[in-house]
XYZ file of C-alpha atoms in Angstrom:
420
model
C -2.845 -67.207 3.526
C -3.085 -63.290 1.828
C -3.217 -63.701 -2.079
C 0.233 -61.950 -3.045
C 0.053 -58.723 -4.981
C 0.266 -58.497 -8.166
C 3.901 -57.731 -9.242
C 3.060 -57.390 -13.482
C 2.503 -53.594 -12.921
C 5.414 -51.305 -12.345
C 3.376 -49.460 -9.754
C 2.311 -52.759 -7.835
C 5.038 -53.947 -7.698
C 6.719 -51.191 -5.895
C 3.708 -51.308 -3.734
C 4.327 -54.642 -2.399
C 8.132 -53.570 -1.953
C 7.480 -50.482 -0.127
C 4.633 -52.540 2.514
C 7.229 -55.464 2.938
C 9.535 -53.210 4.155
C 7.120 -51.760 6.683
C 5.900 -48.491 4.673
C 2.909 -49.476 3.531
C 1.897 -48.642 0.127
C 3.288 -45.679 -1.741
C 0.141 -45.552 -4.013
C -2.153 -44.845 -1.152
C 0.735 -43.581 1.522
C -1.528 -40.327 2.729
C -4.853 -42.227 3.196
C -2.964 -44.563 5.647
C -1.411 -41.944 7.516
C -5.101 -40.889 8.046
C -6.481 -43.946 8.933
C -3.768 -46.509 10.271
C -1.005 -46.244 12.953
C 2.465 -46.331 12.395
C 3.322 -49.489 15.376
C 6.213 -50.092 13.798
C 8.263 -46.743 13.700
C 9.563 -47.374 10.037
C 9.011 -43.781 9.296
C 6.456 -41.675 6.992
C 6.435 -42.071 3.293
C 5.586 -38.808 2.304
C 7.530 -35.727 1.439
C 7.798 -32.990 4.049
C 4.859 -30.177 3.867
C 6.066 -27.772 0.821
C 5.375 -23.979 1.033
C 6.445 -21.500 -1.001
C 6.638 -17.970 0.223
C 3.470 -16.882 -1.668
C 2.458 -13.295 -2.698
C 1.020 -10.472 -1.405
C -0.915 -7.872 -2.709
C -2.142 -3.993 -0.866
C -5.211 -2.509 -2.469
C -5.479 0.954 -3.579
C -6.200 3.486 -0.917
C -9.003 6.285 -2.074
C -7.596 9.497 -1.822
C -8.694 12.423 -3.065
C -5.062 13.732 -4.750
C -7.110 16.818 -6.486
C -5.611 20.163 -7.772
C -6.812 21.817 -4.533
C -5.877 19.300 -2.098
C -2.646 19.157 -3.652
C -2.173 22.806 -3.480
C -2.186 22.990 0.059
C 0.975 21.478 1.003
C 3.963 22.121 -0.851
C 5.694 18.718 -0.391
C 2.347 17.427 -2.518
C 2.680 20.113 -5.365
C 5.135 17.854 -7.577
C 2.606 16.061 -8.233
C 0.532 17.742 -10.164
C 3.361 17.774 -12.660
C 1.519 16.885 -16.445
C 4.118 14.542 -17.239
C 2.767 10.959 -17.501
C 6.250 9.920 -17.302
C 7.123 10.390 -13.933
C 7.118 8.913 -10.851
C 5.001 11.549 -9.451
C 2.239 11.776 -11.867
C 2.286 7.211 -11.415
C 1.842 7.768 -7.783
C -1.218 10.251 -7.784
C -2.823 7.912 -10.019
C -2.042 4.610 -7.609
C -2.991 6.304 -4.673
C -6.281 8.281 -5.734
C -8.127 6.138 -8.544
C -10.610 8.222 -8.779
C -8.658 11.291 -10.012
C -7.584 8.201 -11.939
C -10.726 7.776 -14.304
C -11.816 4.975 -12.241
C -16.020 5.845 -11.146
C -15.570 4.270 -7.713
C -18.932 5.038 -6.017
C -20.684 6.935 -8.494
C -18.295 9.196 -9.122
C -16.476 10.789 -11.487
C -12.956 10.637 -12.536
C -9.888 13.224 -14.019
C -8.458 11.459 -15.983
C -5.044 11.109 -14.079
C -3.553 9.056 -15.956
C -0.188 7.629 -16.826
C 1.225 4.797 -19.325
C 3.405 3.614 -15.787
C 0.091 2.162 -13.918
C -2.530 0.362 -14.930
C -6.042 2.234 -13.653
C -8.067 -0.995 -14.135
C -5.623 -2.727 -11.578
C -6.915 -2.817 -7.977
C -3.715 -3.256 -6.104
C -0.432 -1.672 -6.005
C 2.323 -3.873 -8.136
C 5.041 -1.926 -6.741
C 4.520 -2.396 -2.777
C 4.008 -6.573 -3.941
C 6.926 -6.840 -6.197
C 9.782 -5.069 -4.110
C 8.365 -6.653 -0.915
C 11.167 -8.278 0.877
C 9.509 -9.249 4.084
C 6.101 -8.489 6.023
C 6.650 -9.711 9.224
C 4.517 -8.993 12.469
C 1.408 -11.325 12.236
C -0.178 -12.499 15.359
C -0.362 -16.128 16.377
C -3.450 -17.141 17.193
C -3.353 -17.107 21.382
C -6.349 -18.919 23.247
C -7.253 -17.054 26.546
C -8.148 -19.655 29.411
C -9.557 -19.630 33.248
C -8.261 -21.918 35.952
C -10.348 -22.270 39.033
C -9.406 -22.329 42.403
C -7.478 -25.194 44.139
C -9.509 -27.511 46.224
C -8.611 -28.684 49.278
C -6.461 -31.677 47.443
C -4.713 -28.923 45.664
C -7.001 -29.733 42.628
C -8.197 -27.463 39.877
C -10.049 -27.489 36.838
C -9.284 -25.225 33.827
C -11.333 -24.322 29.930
C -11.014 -21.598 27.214
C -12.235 -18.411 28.195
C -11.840 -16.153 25.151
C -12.319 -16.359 21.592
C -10.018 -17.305 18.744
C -10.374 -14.401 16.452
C -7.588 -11.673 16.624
C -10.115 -7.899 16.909
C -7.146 -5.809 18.111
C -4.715 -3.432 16.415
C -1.827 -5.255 15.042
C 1.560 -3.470 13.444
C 3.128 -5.665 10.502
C 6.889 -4.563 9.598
C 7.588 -4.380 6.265
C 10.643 -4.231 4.019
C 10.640 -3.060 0.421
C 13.472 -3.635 -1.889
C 14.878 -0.069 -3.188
C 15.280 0.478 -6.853
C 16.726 3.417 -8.479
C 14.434 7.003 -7.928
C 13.867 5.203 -4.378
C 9.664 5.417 -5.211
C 8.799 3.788 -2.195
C 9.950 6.713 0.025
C 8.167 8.790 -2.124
C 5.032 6.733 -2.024
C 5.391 6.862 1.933
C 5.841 10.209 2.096
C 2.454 11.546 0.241
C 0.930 9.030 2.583
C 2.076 10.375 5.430
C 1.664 14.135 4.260
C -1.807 13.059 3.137
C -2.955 11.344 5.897
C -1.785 14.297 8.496
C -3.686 16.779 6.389
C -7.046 14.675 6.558
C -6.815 14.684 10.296
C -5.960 18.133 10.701
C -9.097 18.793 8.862
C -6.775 20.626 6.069
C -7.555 18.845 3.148
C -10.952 17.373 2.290
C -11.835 13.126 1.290
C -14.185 12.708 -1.366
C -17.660 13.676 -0.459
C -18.821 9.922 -0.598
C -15.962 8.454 1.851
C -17.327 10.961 3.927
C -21.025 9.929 3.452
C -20.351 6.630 4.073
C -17.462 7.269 7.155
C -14.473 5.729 5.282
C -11.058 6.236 6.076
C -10.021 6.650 2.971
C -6.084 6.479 3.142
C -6.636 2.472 4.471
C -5.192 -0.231 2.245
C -5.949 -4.278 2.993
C -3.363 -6.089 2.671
C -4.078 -9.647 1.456
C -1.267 -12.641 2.439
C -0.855 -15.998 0.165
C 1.416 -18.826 0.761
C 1.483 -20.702 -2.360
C 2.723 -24.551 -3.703
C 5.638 -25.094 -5.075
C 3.936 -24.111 -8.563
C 2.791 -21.473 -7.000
C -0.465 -21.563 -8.781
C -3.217 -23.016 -5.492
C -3.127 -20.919 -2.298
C -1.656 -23.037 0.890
C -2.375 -20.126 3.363
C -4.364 -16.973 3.398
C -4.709 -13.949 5.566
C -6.094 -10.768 5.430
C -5.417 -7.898 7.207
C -7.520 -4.606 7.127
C -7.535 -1.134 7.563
C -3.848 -0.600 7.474
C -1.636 2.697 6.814
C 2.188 3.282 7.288
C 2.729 4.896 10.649
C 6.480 5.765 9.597
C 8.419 7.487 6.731
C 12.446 6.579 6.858
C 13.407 9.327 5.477
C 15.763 11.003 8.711
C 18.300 8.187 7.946
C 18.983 8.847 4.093
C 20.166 12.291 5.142
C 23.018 11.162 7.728
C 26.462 12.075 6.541
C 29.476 10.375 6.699
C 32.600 11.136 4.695
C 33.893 7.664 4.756
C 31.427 6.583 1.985
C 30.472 8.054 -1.530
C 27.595 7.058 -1.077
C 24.389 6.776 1.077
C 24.147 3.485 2.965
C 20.977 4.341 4.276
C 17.570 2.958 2.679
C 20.455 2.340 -0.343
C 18.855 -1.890 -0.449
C 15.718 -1.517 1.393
C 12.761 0.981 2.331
C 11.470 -0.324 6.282
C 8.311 0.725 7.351
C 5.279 -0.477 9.881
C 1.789 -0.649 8.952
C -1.009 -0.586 11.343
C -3.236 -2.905 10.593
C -7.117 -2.609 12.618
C -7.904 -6.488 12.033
C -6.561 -9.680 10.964
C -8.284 -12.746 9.381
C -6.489 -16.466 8.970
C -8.238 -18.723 6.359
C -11.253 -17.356 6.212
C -13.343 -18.515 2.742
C -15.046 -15.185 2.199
C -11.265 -13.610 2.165
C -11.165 -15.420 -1.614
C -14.570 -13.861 -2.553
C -13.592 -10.687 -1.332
C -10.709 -10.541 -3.002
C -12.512 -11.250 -6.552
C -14.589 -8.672 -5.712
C -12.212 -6.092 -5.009
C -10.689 -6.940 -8.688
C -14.244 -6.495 -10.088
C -15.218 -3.050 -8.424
C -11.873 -1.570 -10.474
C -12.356 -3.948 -13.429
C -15.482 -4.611 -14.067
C -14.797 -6.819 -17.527
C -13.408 -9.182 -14.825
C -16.873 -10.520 -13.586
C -17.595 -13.909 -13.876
C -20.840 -12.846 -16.789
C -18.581 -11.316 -19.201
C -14.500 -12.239 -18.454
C -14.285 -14.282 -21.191
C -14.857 -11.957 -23.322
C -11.963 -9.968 -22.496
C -9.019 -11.691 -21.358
C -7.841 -15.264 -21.532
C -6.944 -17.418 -18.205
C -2.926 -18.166 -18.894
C -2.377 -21.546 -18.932
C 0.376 -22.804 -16.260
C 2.910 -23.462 -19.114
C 2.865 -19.902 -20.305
C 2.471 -18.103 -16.876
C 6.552 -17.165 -16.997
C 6.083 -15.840 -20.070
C 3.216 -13.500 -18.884
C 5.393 -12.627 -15.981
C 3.985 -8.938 -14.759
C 1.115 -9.087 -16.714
C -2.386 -10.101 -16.426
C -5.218 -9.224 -13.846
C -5.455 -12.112 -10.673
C -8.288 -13.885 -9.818
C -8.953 -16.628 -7.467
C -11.238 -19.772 -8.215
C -12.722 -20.292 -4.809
C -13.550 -24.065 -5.497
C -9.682 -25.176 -6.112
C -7.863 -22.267 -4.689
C -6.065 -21.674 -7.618
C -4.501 -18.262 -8.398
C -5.693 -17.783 -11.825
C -4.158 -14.700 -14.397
C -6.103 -13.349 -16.923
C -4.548 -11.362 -19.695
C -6.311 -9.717 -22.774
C -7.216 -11.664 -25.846
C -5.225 -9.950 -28.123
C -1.991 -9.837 -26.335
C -2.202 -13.389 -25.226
C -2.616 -14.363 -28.581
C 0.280 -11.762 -29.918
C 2.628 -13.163 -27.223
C 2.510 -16.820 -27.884
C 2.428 -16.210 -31.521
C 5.879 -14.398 -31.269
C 7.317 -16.345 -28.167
C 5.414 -19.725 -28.385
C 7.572 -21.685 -30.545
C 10.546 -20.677 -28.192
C 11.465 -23.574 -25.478
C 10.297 -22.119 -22.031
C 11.719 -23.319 -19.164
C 9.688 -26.949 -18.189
C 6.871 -27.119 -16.151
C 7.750 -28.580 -12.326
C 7.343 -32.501 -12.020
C 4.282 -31.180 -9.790
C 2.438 -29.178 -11.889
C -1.314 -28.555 -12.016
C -2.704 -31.678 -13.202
C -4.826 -30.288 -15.730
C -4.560 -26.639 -17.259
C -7.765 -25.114 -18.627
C -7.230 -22.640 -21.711
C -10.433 -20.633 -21.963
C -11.957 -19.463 -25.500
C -10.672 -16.864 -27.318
C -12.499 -14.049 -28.545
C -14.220 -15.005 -32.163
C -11.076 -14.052 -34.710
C -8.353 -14.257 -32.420
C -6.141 -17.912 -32.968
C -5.616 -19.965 -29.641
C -1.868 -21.623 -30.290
C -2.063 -22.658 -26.856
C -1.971 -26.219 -25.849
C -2.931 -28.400 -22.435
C -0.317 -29.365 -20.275
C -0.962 -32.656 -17.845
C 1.802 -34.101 -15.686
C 3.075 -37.535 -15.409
C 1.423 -39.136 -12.361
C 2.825 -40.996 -9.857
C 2.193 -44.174 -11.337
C 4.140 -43.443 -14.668
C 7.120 -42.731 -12.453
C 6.773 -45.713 -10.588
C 6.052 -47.776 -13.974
C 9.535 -46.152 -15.092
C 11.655 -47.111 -12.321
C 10.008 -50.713 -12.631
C 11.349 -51.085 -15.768
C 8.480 -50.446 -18.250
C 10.184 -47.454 -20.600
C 7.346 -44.463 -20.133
C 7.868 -40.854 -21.067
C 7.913 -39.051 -17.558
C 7.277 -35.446 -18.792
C 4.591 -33.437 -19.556
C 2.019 -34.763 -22.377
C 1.045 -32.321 -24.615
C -2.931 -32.512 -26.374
C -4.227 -30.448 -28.766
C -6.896 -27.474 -27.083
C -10.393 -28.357 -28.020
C -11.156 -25.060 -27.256
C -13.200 -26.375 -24.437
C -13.590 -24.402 -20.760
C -12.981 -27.495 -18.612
C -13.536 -25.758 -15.242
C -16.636 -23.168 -16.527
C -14.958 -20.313 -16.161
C -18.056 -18.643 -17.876
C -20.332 -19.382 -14.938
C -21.369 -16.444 -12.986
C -20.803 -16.463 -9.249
């Protein structure tokens, strides 16, 4: 005869409900779906797979947006307009971060630059925040060879291909449209760019052409997060891609029947050709750090800390649009790192306001890293309740469900300081 469980915990005892009724245990639910067989058909006791629809971000291209390239074509000569203020002069400097001030490859910058973009930032924020849906990417399809029948009609059949995707792939995106419609605009020195590079009209940098870069490509890196959307589910990466369309011919149809435009009035459609794509590939996290690095380099592992502070998950909506990413390739976790100084000015002016609750499935532990010597750290840990407090509570033993809060030793629980 089995000794009974014992019932005096909350959590066991809900444990020895949950496997009379057929379910097994709820405290150890996934390690039996791994190891035991269901005979019994009661069902699964585990939530459905959560996915959230992730992030995604397109890297810089490197073109060279000088005076005399500019000059060329007339549809280009806006911007070279002196006004930091504008959408033109925030374009040039997204699109060639050289002229930028950035010393990509040795060499040096204009000093294009323009309080609307960030030249330290390797990506383009507006193409990932208005991005509505990027549609297109290949399943992976697994060639295969069947033999001939026999003379019992039998045949024999294996894989006979590989499971990588090398060929050209378009991806369909949609951008939401804001007021000044910039994406059009963006798409349209792309595509006047790119035409006058082939035509051999306008000239790349000398070192793209040293080194045989296209230098209008951007990569565009896919994430699927958790429902915190703080650890990477999914990742993809596809490279060498460029618009092949500008959808422009529609925003100039008439009609008389409306005031206004109904074309590209919501959205901005285009297709990107993309030369390669990878699916959950490890290095895609380590070349993704690096890309942040070769445009920032105070974002290396050796000297980060010194700059910017890792936002804890409790504060993260409060540094909404701000902060530089980073992945930590041992947990997957999409990290954001702002500076010092304005981490510590923002929680000093917004910390003692109640921000809206952590999810019940939070990071488990949040890691605060230390502040610069001088600067105060008001920030605090957040853990979660576990599963077992919220099966104690139901049981009928009165514990606190939400977040516990302990004071910041100052410590740097996951060694953000090591180098890579």
């Amino acid at each position: 005869m089995s000794t009974p469980p014992n019932t005096t915990n909350g959590t066991n005892l809900l444990d020895a409900i949950s496997q009379a009724n057929g379910l097994g245990t709820q405290s150890s639910s996934y390690a039996e779906l791994l190891s035991g067989f269901n005979h019994r058909s009661v069902g699964i006791p585990l939530p459905t797979h959560a996915e959230g629809s992730g992030i995604t971000f397109f890297t810089r291209p490197n073109m060279n947006l000088s005076y005399d390239n500019l000059a060329i074509d007339r549809i280009l000569t806006p911007l070279l307009t002196e006004n930091k203020y504008t959408l033109q002069r925030a374009i040039r400097a997204m699109l060639d971060p050289v002229g930028a001030g950035l010393n990509l490859f040795t060499m040096i910058g204009r000093d294009i630059t323009t309080p609307l973009f960030d030249s330290k930032c390797a990506f383009m924020p507006i193409l990932s925040t208005t991005t509505l849906s990027l549609s297109g990417w290949p399943d992976i399809a697994l060639d295969t060879y069947t033999s001939h029948e026999g003379v019992l009609r039998e045949n024999w059949s294996y894989m006979d291909g590989n499971s990588k995707t090398y060929t050209s792939t378009d991806l369909n995106a949609t951008f939401r449209n804001v007021g000044g419609d910039p994406i059009t605009l963006l798409l349209m020195v792309w595509a006047t760019y790119m035409d006058h590079i082939h035509r051999g009209t306008m000239v790349p940098y000398f070192q793209s052409i040293m080194t045989n870069r296209v230098d209008y490509h951007t990569r565009i890196f896919r994430f699927t997060l958790d429902p915190t959307r703080t650890r990477i589910q999914k990742w993809a990466s596809a490279i060498g891609c460029f618009p092949i369309g500008v959808p422009i011919g529609a925003a100039m149809n008439y009609t008389s029947d409306n005031t206004y435009t109904q074309e590209n009035a919501d959205a901005v459609s285009t297709t990107f050709r993309a030369q390669l794509v990878e699916y959950l590939d490890p290095i895609i996290f380590n070349e993704f750090n690096e890309t942040v690095i070769m445009f920032n380099a105070e974002m290396h592992d050796a000297v980060r800390n010194q700059y910017y502070t890792k936002v804890p998950y409790q504060y993260l909506q409060l540094f909404n649009n701000k902060g530089y990413p980073r992945i930590n390739v041992l947990t997957n976790e999409l990290e954001w790192w702002v500076d010092h100084q304005e981490y510590a000015d923002r929680v000093a002016n917004y910390g003692a306001l109640t921000l809206s609750p952590p999810s019940p499935i939070a990071p488990s532990t949040t890691s605060v890293p230390v502040l610069a010597q001088g600067v105060s750290n008001t920030a605090t840990n957040t853990s979660r309740a576990g599963w077992a407090d919220f099966l104690t509570d139901i049981a009928g033993n009165l514990v606190v469900g939400g977040p516990t809060a302990t004071t910041d030793t100052g410590s740097n629980t996951n060694n953000d300081n090591s180098v890579a």
